[in-house]
Amino acid sequence: MVPRKLLIVGLDCAAPRLVFEEFLNDLPNLRALMGSGIHGVLRSCDPPITIPAWTVMATGKTPGELGMYGFRHRRGASYSDGWIVSSHTVAEATYADLLGRAGKNVCLVGIPPGYPPRPVNGCSVACFLTPGPDSPSTYPSGLKEELRAVAPRYEYDVEFRTEDRETLLAALFDMTDQHFRAIEHLLVTKPWDLFQFVEIGVDRLHHAFWKFWDRAHPKYEPGNRYEGAMRAYYRFVDEWLGRLLEVLPANTDVLVVSDHGAKGMRGALCVNQWLIEQGYLTLARQPEAIVPIENAAVDWSRTVAWGWGGYYARIFLNVGGREAQGIVPSSDYSRVRAELAERLRAIRDPNGRIMDTRVFTPEELYPSCLGDPPDLMVYFDDLYWRSAGTIGHPSLYLDENDTGPDDAVHAHEGLYIWHRPGTVGSRLADATIYDVAPAVLRVLGLDGEAGGRGKGLEIE
């Protein structure tokens, strides 16, 4: 029996509503993959954001066990010192690591956090975290020049928080085209049992063009010039996918997967201004302009809590014996945290409606909390509202992201399609992101190696 191979097509942020419903008739290759095998909604992790989600998928471990709660983290109990996730942060073995140790060849392209590229039993190309074209970005290092010959304009990311949508749209198509040219080259020239790539352009497309397409978005304008941009980009990805499918060996399974989904953004809530109004955060003096919390004149001797911006809010308490100027007695920590959580859940939107705000402690979500976790994790209005960490706005509510133009937020509902050649019929079955790692290992002959919480996907 010829051993199976597996191609994992990662579409960062791809939403089931788009692929399974809205754009399906424009995506003949994805539709064909759905016709033989299983597919469905893939529930992401908490928080449902790119980092940590791809690592959760690759290890089966929770963000708490990985010590990854987002892109950036505060360092210990510091008020201002932080660190950014890199490939060095990943301490748990991924399925690519386990397969490599078993002698399987792997090829990885653009999987976050993939910078700097880690040694694997095969080859790898770094992800969107790569600082620039001169940075080390491939393993082995000589692969970089080889790829430059087939994809000379290869970029790792685009600047997507911009009002210049025309330039951005062209850059998105070009970046994705160059990515696929490199992927096609690697597919046919390198030995592999597992080939995985992640296309970050899908995520950038959603953040920059969602309001032009979604009729339910508060900023949607009928007949706008970019109304067809999202559909056209998905078609482009589908066409490239068709080219890749043509060069696959016959015994190759194909898994199309996203790390999380997307939905239209309703606005941003200024979490630190809310904490000031509620008496939890005190400034030594008011800022003369809009400033990040790190640059604000905070009176730490009279501050109980402060927060970070992002897709979700991270709230930190100012705890005596932990923070340098902490004022919350450790004996009172649980009471203060619970009280603050209840007040967060009661926040109303600009129309007076109580938001569907979810507040968690890391201990509620994870079996262990390594690294530098926040004290509270807050999803404003079930993530429809971002958290704005900046101070100095005239209102608690912003109709735009405080760090640049943004149309979409993340949803827990991602997607997966597992196609097996020769399978008759298709089946719909929802799953979780934790189910991917055990399924990948089982299909490639390492059943029982996964140590995460997932049960696997019933492919056969």
XYZ file of N, CA and C in Angstrom, residues 155-271:
351
model
N 6.601 38.742 -1.092
C 6.472 39.550 0.118
C 5.815 38.695 1.191
N 6.116 38.987 2.441
C 5.565 38.193 3.533
C 4.233 38.737 4.019
N 3.978 40.006 3.760
C 2.733 40.621 4.198
C 2.536 41.913 3.408
N 1.357 42.514 3.596
C 1.073 43.821 3.007
C 0.651 44.764 4.131
N 0.766 46.046 3.905
C 0.261 47.038 4.857
C -1.234 47.180 4.621
N -2.025 46.583 5.508
C -3.463 46.504 5.231
C -4.291 47.526 5.989
N -3.715 48.206 6.968
C -4.463 49.257 7.655
C -4.194 50.587 6.960
N -4.848 50.761 5.821
C -4.638 51.935 4.998
C -5.941 52.319 4.312
N -6.077 53.609 4.012
C -7.247 54.064 3.244
C -7.007 53.930 1.739
N -5.788 53.653 1.352
C -5.475 53.502 -0.072
C -5.812 52.085 -0.511
N -7.116 51.819 -0.670
C -7.562 50.463 -0.992
C -7.111 50.036 -2.385
N -6.996 50.972 -3.302
C -6.613 50.611 -4.672
C -5.215 49.980 -4.696
N -4.277 50.650 -4.033
C -2.913 50.117 -3.974
C -2.882 48.807 -3.201
N -3.628 48.768 -2.105
C -3.646 47.548 -1.288
C -4.192 46.362 -2.071
N -5.272 46.563 -2.813
C -5.874 45.444 -3.539
C -4.885 44.865 -4.555
N -4.190 45.734 -5.252
C -3.182 45.255 -6.212
C -2.074 44.507 -5.491
N -1.651 45.024 -4.342
C -0.582 44.367 -3.584
C -1.025 43.012 -3.051
N -2.300 42.917 -2.661
C -2.817 41.640 -2.155
C -2.780 40.562 -3.235
N -3.269 40.908 -4.417
C -3.269 39.933 -5.513
C -1.844 39.545 -5.878
N -0.952 40.522 -5.923
C 0.423 40.212 -6.317
C 1.121 39.363 -5.259
N 0.935 39.714 -3.979
C 1.562 38.921 -2.923
C 1.084 37.475 -2.975
N -0.218 37.301 -3.114
C -0.769 35.944 -3.134
C -0.286 35.173 -4.359
N -0.219 35.853 -5.494
C 0.286 35.200 -6.702
C 1.725 34.719 -6.505
N 2.548 35.568 -5.915
C 3.947 35.185 -5.675
C 4.038 34.028 -4.681
N 3.206 34.061 -3.651
C 3.194 32.940 -2.701
C 2.888 31.624 -3.408
N 1.855 31.655 -4.246
C 1.450 30.406 -4.905
C 2.496 29.933 -5.919
N 3.195 30.857 -6.542
C 4.266 30.434 -7.453
C 5.370 29.698 -6.693
N 5.707 30.216 -5.511
C 6.721 29.534 -4.692
C 6.210 28.174 -4.218
N 4.954 28.138 -3.790
C 4.370 26.885 -3.303
C 4.340 25.837 -4.419
N 3.925 26.245 -5.605
C 3.877 25.310 -6.735
C 5.266 24.742 -7.021
N 6.267 25.606 -6.962
C 7.651 25.154 -7.203
C 8.069 24.117 -6.153
N 7.777 24.406 -4.904
C 8.176 23.480 -3.840
C 7.411 22.159 -3.927
N 6.146 22.230 -4.303
C 5.331 21.012 -4.408
C 5.916 20.011 -5.397
N 6.472 20.520 -6.480
C 6.925 19.610 -7.539
C 8.427 19.335 -7.498
N 9.177 20.057 -6.680
C 10.628 19.858 -6.679
C 11.173 19.266 -5.379
N 10.399 19.297 -4.291
C 10.898 18.820 -3.003
C 10.184 17.537 -2.591
N 10.893 16.668 -1.883
C 10.211 15.484 -1.345
C 9.363 15.886 -0.141
N 8.143 15.371 -0.038
C 7.306 15.692 1.126
C 6.251 14.616 1.354
N 5.977 14.413 2.609
C 4.821 13.618 3.023
C 3.714 14.536 3.529
N 4.138 15.604 4.228
C 3.210 16.661 4.653
C 3.664 17.969 4.025
N 2.751 18.620 3.304
C 3.011 19.957 2.768
C 1.929 20.859 3.324
N 2.328 21.925 4.009
C 1.346 22.862 4.542
C 1.757 24.285 4.204
N 0.784 25.074 3.777
C 1.025 26.510 3.634
C -0.144 27.280 4.222
N 0.139 28.513 4.623
C -0.891 29.428 5.114
C -0.833 30.700 4.287
N -1.984 31.052 3.674
C -2.071 32.300 2.900
C -2.685 33.387 3.797
N -1.842 34.348 4.193
C -2.281 35.411 5.090
C -3.124 36.464 4.365
N -3.067 36.459 3.046
C -3.794 37.465 2.279
C -5.295 37.435 2.512
N -5.855 36.261 2.817
C -7.292 36.163 3.060
C -7.673 37.016 4.271
N -6.869 36.917 5.326
C -7.120 37.729 6.524
C -7.030 39.214 6.196
N -6.019 39.618 5.454
C -5.850 41.043 5.113
C -7.001 41.543 4.253
N -7.470 40.689 3.358
C -8.618 41.038 2.520
C -9.843 41.351 3.384
N -10.116 40.496 4.357
C -11.295 40.697 5.196
C -11.202 42.007 5.975
N -10.051 42.271 6.544
C -9.911 43.481 7.359
C -10.041 44.746 6.509
N -9.627 44.682 5.264
C -9.606 45.886 4.431
C -10.831 46.050 3.537
N -11.554 44.966 3.239
C -12.610 45.067 2.226
C -13.969 44.514 2.677
N -14.089 44.127 3.945
C -15.341 43.519 4.399
C -16.513 44.476 4.259
N -16.329 45.731 4.610
C -17.456 46.680 4.599
C -17.956 46.963 3.177
N -17.122 46.703 2.177
C -17.531 46.967 0.793
C -18.443 45.869 0.250
N -18.413 44.715 0.919
C -19.158 43.553 0.440
C -20.378 43.213 1.285
N -20.261 43.324 2.604
C -21.271 42.827 3.539
C -22.392 43.859 3.693
N -23.571 43.531 3.206
C -24.702 44.472 3.258
C -25.150 44.770 4.680
N -24.763 43.916 5.622
C -25.142 44.144 7.015
C -24.117 44.994 7.769
N -22.985 45.317 7.114
C -21.958 46.112 7.791
C -22.449 47.544 7.961
N -22.204 48.159 9.123
C -22.708 49.528 9.337
C -22.169 50.549 8.338
N -21.069 50.258 7.663
C -20.497 51.216 6.718
C -20.695 50.787 5.255
N -21.505 49.789 5.038
C -21.721 49.322 3.660
C -22.432 50.389 2.824
N -21.953 50.573 1.599
C -22.596 51.501 0.665
C -22.898 50.746 -0.622
N -24.175 50.647 -0.993
C -24.545 49.911 -2.216
C -23.858 50.496 -3.444
N -23.395 49.611 -4.301
C -22.795 50.052 -5.552
C -21.392 50.605 -5.434
N -20.740 50.393 -4.306
C -19.384 50.920 -4.149
C -18.420 50.222 -5.102
N -17.285 50.856 -5.385
C -16.380 50.349 -6.412
C -15.676 49.050 -6.030
N -15.661 48.714 -4.728
C -14.977 47.487 -4.309
C -15.964 46.375 -3.919
N -17.191 46.522 -4.347
C -18.217 45.550 -3.956
C -17.831 44.123 -4.370
N -17.144 43.969 -5.487
C -16.786 42.636 -5.951
C -15.375 42.191 -5.596
N -14.665 42.983 -4.796
C -13.253 42.679 -4.526
C -13.082 41.369 -3.763
N -13.908 41.147 -2.758
C -13.760 39.925 -1.956
C -14.026 38.696 -2.815
N -15.092 38.745 -3.586
C -15.434 37.596 -4.439
C -14.315 37.339 -5.454
N -13.772 38.395 -6.043
C -12.714 38.236 -7.042
C -11.460 37.618 -6.428
N -11.144 38.034 -5.223
C -9.946 37.476 -4.571
C -10.146 35.988 -4.260
N -11.316 35.633 -3.741
C -11.586 34.215 -3.469
C -11.511 33.389 -4.762
N -12.030 33.956 -5.858
C -11.920 33.257 -7.146
C -10.457 33.033 -7.518
N -9.648 34.054 -7.289
C -8.225 33.979 -7.624
C -7.537 32.872 -6.819
N -7.836 32.817 -5.533
C -7.268 31.756 -4.694
C -7.736 30.388 -5.179
N -9.001 30.304 -5.523
C -9.545 29.018 -5.990
C -8.875 28.584 -7.299
N -8.630 29.528 -8.196
C -7.948 29.187 -9.454
C -6.546 28.652 -9.182
N -5.836 29.292 -8.257
C -4.500 28.804 -7.922
C -4.577 27.415 -7.263
N -5.568 27.245 -6.418
C -5.732 25.934 -5.788
C -5.924 24.866 -6.861
N -6.682 25.175 -7.888
C -6.874 24.225 -8.983
C -5.558 23.853 -9.647
N -4.679 24.824 -9.823
C -3.360 24.527 -10.407
C -2.557 23.594 -9.512
N -2.629 23.830 -8.215
C -1.873 22.976 -7.292
C -2.425 21.549 -7.286
N -3.737 21.427 -7.340
C -4.334 20.084 -7.306
C -3.892 19.243 -8.494
N -3.615 19.901 -9.618
C -3.215 19.177 -10.817
C -1.848 18.522 -10.695
N -1.000 19.012 -9.796
C 0.360 18.465 -9.686
C 0.526 17.551 -8.478
N -0.561 17.288 -7.756
C -0.450 16.442 -6.560
C -0.324 14.971 -6.934
N 0.468 14.205 -6.184
C 0.470 12.754 -6.353
C -0.922 12.184 -6.076
N -1.221 11.042 -6.671
C -2.581 10.499 -6.611
C -3.011 10.120 -5.198
N -2.076 9.805 -4.333
C -2.417 9.328 -2.988
C -2.430 10.451 -1.959
N -2.758 11.657 -2.394
C -2.687 12.812 -1.497
C -4.070 13.224 -0.998
N -4.229 13.254 0.334
C -5.397 13.884 0.939
C -5.189 15.393 0.917
N -6.286 16.140 0.876
C -6.202 17.601 0.919
C -7.077 18.103 2.063
N -6.479 18.887 2.939
C -7.210 19.529 4.032
C -7.147 21.035 3.827
N -8.301 21.641 3.599
C -8.400 23.103 3.558
C -8.905 23.542 4.925
N -8.227 24.519 5.517
C -8.566 24.844 6.896
C -8.289 26.316 7.170
N -9.110 26.897 8.063
C -8.828 28.247 8.538
C -8.683 28.232 10.058
N -7.943 29.196 10.556
C -7.647 29.254 11.989
C -8.769 29.907 12.790
N -9.575 30.723 12.135
C -10.725 31.390 12.742
C -11.544 31.964 11.601
N -12.710 32.505 11.917
C -13.522 33.136 10.895
C -13.492 34.649 11.018
N -14.501 35.297 10.434
C -14.545 36.761 10.436
C -15.986 37.227 10.422
N -16.187 38.452 10.853
C -17.503 39.099 10.787
C -17.288 40.601 10.820
N -18.301 41.356 10.436
C -18.163 42.802 10.335
C -17.961 43.461 11.690
N -17.058 44.445 11.742
C -16.780 45.152 12.992
C -17.824 46.242 13.225
N -18.354 46.318 14.454
C -19.337 47.351 14.790
C -18.683 48.599 15.372
N -17.477 48.458 15.906
C -16.796 49.605 16.476
C -15.727 49.162 17.456
N -15.177 50.140 18.173
C -14.152 49.846 19.176
C -14.524 50.546 20.473
N -14.364 49.849 21.584
C -14.665 50.417 22.891
C -13.354 50.782 23.589
N -13.261 52.008 24.063
C -12.031 52.493 24.697
C -11.958 51.964 26.123
N -11.299 50.842 26.283
C -11.351 50.117 27.545
C -10.722 50.922 28.679
